[in-house]
PDB file of C-alpha atoms in Angstrom:
ATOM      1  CA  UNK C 424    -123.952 114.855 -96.360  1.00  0.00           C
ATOM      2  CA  UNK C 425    -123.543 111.820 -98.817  1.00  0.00           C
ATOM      3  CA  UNK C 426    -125.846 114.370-101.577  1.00  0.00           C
ATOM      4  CA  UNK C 427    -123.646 116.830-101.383  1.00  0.00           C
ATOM      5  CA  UNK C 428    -120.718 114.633-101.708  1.00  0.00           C
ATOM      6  CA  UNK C 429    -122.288 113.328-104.927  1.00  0.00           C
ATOM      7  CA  UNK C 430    -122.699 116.572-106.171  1.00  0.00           C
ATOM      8  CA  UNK C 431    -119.529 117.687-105.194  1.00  0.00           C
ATOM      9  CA  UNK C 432    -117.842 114.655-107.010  1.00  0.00           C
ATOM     10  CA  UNK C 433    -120.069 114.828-109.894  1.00  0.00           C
ATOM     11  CA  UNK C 434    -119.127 118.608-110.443  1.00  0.00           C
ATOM     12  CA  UNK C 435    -115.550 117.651-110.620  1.00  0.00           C
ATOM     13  CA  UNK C 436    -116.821 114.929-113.151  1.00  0.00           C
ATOM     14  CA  UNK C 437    -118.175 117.503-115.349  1.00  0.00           C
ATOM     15  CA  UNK C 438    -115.688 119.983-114.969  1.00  0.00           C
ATOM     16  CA  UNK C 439    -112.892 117.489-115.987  1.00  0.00           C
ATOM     17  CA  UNK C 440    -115.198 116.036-118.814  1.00  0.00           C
ATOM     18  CA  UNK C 441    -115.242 119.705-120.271  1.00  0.00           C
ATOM     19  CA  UNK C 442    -111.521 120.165-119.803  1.00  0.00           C
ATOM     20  CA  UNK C 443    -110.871 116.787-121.096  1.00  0.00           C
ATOM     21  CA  UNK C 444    -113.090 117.186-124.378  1.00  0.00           C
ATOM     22  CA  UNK C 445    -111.440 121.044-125.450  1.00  0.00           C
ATOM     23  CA  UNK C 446    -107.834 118.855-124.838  1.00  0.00           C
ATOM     24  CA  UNK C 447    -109.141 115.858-127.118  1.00  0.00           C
ATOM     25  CA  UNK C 448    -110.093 118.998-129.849  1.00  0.00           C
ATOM     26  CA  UNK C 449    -107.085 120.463-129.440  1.00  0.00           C
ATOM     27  CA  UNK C 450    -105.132 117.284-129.404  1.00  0.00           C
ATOM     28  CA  UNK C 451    -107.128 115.930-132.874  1.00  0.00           C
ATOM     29  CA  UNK C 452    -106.190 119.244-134.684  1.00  0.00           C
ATOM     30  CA  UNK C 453    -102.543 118.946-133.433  1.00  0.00           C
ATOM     31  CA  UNK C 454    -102.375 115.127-134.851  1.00  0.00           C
ATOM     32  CA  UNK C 455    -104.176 116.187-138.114  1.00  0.00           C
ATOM     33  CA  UNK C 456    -100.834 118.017-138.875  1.00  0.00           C
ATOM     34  CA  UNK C 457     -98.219 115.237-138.166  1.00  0.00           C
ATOM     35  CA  UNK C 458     -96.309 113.723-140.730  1.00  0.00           C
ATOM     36  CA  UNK C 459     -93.245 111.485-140.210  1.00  0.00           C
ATOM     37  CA  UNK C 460     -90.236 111.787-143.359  1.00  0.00           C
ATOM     38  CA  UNK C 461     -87.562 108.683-143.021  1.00  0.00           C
ATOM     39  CA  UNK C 462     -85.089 108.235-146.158  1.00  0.00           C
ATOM     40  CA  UNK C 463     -83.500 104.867-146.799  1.00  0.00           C
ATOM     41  CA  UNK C 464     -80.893 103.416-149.495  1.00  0.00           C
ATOM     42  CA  UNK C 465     -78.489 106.043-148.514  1.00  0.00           C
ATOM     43  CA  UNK C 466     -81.293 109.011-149.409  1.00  0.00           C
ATOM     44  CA  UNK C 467     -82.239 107.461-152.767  1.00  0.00           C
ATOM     45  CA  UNK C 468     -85.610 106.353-151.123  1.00  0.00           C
ATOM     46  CA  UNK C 469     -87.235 109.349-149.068  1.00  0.00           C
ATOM     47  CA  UNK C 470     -91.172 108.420-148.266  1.00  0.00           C
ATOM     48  CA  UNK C 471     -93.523 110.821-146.093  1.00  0.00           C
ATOM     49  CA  UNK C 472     -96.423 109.515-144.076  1.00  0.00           C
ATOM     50  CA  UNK C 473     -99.970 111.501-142.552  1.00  0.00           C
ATOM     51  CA  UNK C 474    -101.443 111.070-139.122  1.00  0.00           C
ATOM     52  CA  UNK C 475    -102.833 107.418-139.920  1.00  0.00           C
ATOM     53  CA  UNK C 476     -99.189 106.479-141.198  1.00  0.00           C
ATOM     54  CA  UNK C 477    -100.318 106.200-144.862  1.00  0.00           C
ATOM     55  CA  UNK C 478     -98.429 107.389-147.758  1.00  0.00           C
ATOM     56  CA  UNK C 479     -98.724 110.947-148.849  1.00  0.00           C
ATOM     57  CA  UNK C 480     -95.105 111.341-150.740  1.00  0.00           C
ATOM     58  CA  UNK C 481     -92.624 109.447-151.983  1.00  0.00           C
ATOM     59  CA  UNK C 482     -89.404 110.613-153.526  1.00  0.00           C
ATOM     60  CA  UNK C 483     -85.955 108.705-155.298  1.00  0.00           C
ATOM     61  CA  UNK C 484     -82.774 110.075-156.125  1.00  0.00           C
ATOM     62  CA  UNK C 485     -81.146 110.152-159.437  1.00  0.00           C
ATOM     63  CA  UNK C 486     -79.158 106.933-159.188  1.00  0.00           C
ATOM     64  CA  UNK C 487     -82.336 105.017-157.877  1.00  0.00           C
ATOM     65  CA  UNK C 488     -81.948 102.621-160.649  1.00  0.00           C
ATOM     66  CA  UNK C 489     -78.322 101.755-159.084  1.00  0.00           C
ATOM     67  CA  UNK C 490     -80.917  99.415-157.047  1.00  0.00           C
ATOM     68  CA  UNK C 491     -83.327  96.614-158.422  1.00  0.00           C
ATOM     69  CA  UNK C 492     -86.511  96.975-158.303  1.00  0.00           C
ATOM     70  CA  UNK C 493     -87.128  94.283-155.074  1.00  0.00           C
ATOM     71  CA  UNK C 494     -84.388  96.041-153.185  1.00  0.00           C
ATOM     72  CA  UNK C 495     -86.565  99.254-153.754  1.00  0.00           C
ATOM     73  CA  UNK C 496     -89.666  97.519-153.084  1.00  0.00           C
ATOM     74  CA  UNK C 497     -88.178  96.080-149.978  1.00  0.00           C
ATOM     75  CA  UNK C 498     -86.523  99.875-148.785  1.00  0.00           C
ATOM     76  CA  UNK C 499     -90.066 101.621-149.603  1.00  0.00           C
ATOM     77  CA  UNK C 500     -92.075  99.069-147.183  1.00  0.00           C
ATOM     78  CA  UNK C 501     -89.313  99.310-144.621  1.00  0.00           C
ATOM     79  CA  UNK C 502     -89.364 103.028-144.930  1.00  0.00           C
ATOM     80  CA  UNK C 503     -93.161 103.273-145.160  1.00  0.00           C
ATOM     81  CA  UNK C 504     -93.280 101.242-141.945  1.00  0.00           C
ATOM     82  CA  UNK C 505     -90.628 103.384-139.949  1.00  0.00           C
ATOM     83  CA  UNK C 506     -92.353 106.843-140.875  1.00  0.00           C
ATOM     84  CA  UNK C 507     -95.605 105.218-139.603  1.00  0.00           C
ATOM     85  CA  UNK C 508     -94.363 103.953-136.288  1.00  0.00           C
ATOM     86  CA  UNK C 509     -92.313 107.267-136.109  1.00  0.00           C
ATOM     87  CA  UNK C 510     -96.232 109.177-136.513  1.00  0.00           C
ATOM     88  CA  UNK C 511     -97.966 106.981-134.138  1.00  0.00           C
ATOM     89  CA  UNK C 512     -95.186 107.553-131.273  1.00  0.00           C
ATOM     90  CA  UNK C 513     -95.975 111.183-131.923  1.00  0.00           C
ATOM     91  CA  UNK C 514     -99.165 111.320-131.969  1.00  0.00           C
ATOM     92  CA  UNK C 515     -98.941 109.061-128.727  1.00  0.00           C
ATOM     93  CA  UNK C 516     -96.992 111.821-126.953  1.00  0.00           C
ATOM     94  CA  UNK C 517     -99.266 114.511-127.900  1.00  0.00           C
ATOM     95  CA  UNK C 518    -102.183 112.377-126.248  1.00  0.00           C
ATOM     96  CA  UNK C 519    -100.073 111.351-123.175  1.00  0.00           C
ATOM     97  CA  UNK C 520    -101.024 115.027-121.078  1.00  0.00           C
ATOM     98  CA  UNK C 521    -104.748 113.680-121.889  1.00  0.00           C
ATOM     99  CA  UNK C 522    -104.516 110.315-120.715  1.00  0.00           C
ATOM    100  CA  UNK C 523    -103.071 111.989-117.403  1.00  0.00           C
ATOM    101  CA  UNK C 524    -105.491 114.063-116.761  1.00  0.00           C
ATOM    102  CA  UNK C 525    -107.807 111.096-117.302  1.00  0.00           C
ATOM    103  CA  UNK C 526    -106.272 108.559-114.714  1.00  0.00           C
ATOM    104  CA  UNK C 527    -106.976 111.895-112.104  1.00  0.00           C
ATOM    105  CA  UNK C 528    -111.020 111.727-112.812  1.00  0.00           C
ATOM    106  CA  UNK C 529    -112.946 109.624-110.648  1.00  0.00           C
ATOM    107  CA  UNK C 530    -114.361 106.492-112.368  1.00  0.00           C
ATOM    108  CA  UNK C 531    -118.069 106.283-112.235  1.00  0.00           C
ATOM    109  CA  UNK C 532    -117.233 102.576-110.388  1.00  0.00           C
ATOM    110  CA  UNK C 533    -115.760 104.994-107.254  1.00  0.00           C
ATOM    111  CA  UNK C 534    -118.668 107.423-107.748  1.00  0.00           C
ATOM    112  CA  UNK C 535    -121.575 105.056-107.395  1.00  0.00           C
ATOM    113  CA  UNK C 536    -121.698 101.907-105.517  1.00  0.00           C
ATOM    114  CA  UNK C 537    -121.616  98.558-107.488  1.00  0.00           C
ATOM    115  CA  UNK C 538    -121.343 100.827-110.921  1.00  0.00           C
ATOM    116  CA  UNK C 539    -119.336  99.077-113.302  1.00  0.00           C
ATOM    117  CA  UNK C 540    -115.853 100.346-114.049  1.00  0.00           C
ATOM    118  CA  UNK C 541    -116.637 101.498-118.131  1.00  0.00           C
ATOM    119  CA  UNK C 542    -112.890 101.719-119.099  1.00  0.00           C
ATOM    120  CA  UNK C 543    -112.015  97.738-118.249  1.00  0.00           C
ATOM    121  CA  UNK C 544    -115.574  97.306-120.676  1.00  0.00           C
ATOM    122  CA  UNK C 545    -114.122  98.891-123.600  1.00  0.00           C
ATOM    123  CA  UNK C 546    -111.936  96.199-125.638  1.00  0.00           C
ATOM    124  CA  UNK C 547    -108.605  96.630-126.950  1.00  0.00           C
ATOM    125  CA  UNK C 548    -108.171  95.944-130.816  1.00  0.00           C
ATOM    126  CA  UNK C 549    -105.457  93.009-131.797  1.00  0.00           C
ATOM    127  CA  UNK C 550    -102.320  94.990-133.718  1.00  0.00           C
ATOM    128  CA  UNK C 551    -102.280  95.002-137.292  1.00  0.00           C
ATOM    129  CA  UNK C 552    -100.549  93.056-139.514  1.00  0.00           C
ATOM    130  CA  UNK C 553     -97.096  93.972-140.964  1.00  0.00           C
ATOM    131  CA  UNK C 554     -96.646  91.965-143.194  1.00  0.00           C
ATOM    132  CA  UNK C 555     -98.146  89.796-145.948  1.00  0.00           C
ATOM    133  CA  UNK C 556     -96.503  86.485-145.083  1.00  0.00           C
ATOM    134  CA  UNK C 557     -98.971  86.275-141.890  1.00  0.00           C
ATOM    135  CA  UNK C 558    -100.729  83.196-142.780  1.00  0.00           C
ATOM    136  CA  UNK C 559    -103.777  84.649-140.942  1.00  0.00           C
ATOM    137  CA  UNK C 560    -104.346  88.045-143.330  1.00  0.00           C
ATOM    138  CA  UNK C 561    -107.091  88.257-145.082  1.00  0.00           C
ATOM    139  CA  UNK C 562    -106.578  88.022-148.956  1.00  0.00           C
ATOM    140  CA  UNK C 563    -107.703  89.374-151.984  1.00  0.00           C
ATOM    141  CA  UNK C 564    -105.138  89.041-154.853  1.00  0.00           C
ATOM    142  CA  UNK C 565    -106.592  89.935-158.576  1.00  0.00           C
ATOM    143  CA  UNK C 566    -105.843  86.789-160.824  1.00  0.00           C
ATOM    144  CA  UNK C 567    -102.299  86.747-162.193  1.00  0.00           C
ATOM    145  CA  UNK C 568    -101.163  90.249-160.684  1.00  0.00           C
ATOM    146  CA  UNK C 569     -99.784  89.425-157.361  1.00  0.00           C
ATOM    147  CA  UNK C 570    -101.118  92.446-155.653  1.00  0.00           C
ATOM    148  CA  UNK C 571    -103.625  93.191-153.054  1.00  0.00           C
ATOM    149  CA  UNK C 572    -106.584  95.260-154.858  1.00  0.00           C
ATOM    150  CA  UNK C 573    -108.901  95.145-151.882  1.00  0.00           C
ATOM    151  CA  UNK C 574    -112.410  95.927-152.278  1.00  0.00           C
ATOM    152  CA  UNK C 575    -113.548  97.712-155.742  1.00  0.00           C
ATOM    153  CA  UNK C 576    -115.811 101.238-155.216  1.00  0.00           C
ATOM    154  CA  UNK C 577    -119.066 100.563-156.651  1.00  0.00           C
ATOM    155  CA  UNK C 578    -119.240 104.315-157.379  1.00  0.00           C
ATOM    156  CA  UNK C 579    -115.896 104.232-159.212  1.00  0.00           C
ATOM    157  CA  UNK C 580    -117.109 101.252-161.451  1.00  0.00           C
ATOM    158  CA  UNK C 581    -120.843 103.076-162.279  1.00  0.00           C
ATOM    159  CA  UNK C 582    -118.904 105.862-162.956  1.00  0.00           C
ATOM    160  CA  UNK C 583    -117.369 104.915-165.751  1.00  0.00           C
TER     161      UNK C 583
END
């Protein structure tokens, strides 16, 4: 009787593994097409974001230069950062039907007797950071330019 009930739950397992993995590829080609648009400076500033919230577009209007060029800088990064959060929350709600269906599937802990419980195992990543003033984020500034060039390709630089 207990065999069978394994079986039984372990078919369910399987079947909502299946159904879980053809959401996940369905879900992954859904996000692959989000984008998030937010203008700023009364329209003069309009910036588009991908999936992963990073920059794919970025457009002014005519009387951009009505602005100086921090108050741009400052709009852009605000703008930048709104379209991202706007993409995550979307892609968010295209994964909440998923994580559902998930909570419904027996954990392998309720399954099999002293088995651990493999989602509390997983760890959660720290947020990033938003800003460059975090006294804590990593830095690498080229001499005398003031901006972050991160890591050079080594392919780019043989390249040439």
């Amino acid at each position: 009787m207990a065999n069978e009930r394994m079986r039984a739950d372990a078919a369910q397992v399987l079947e909502g593994l299946d159904e879980q993995l053809r959401g996940i590829a369905e879900v992954q080609r859904q996000r692959a097409d989000l984008t998030a648009t937010i203008t700023a400076c009364e329209k003069r500033i309009k910036v588009t974001v991908n999936a992963d919230g990073l920059l794919i577009h970025t457009e002014f209007a005519e009387d951009i230069l009505d602005l100086t060029p921090d108050e741009i800088a400052e709009n852009i990064t605000a703008a930048v950062q709104a379209a991202s959060a706007e993409v995550m929350r979307l892609g968010r709600e295209l994964m909440r039907p998923l994580m559902e269906r998930r909570t419904r599937l027996p954990k392998l802990s309720e399954m099999i007797e002293g088995a651990p419980d493999l989602g509390e195992m997983i760890p959660v990543a720290p947020p990033p950071k938003a800003s460059l003033d975090d006294p804590e984020r990593p830095r690498n500034d080229s001499p005398g330019t003031g901006f972050d060039t991160g890591a050079r390709s080594m392919i780019a630089d043989q390249d040439w």
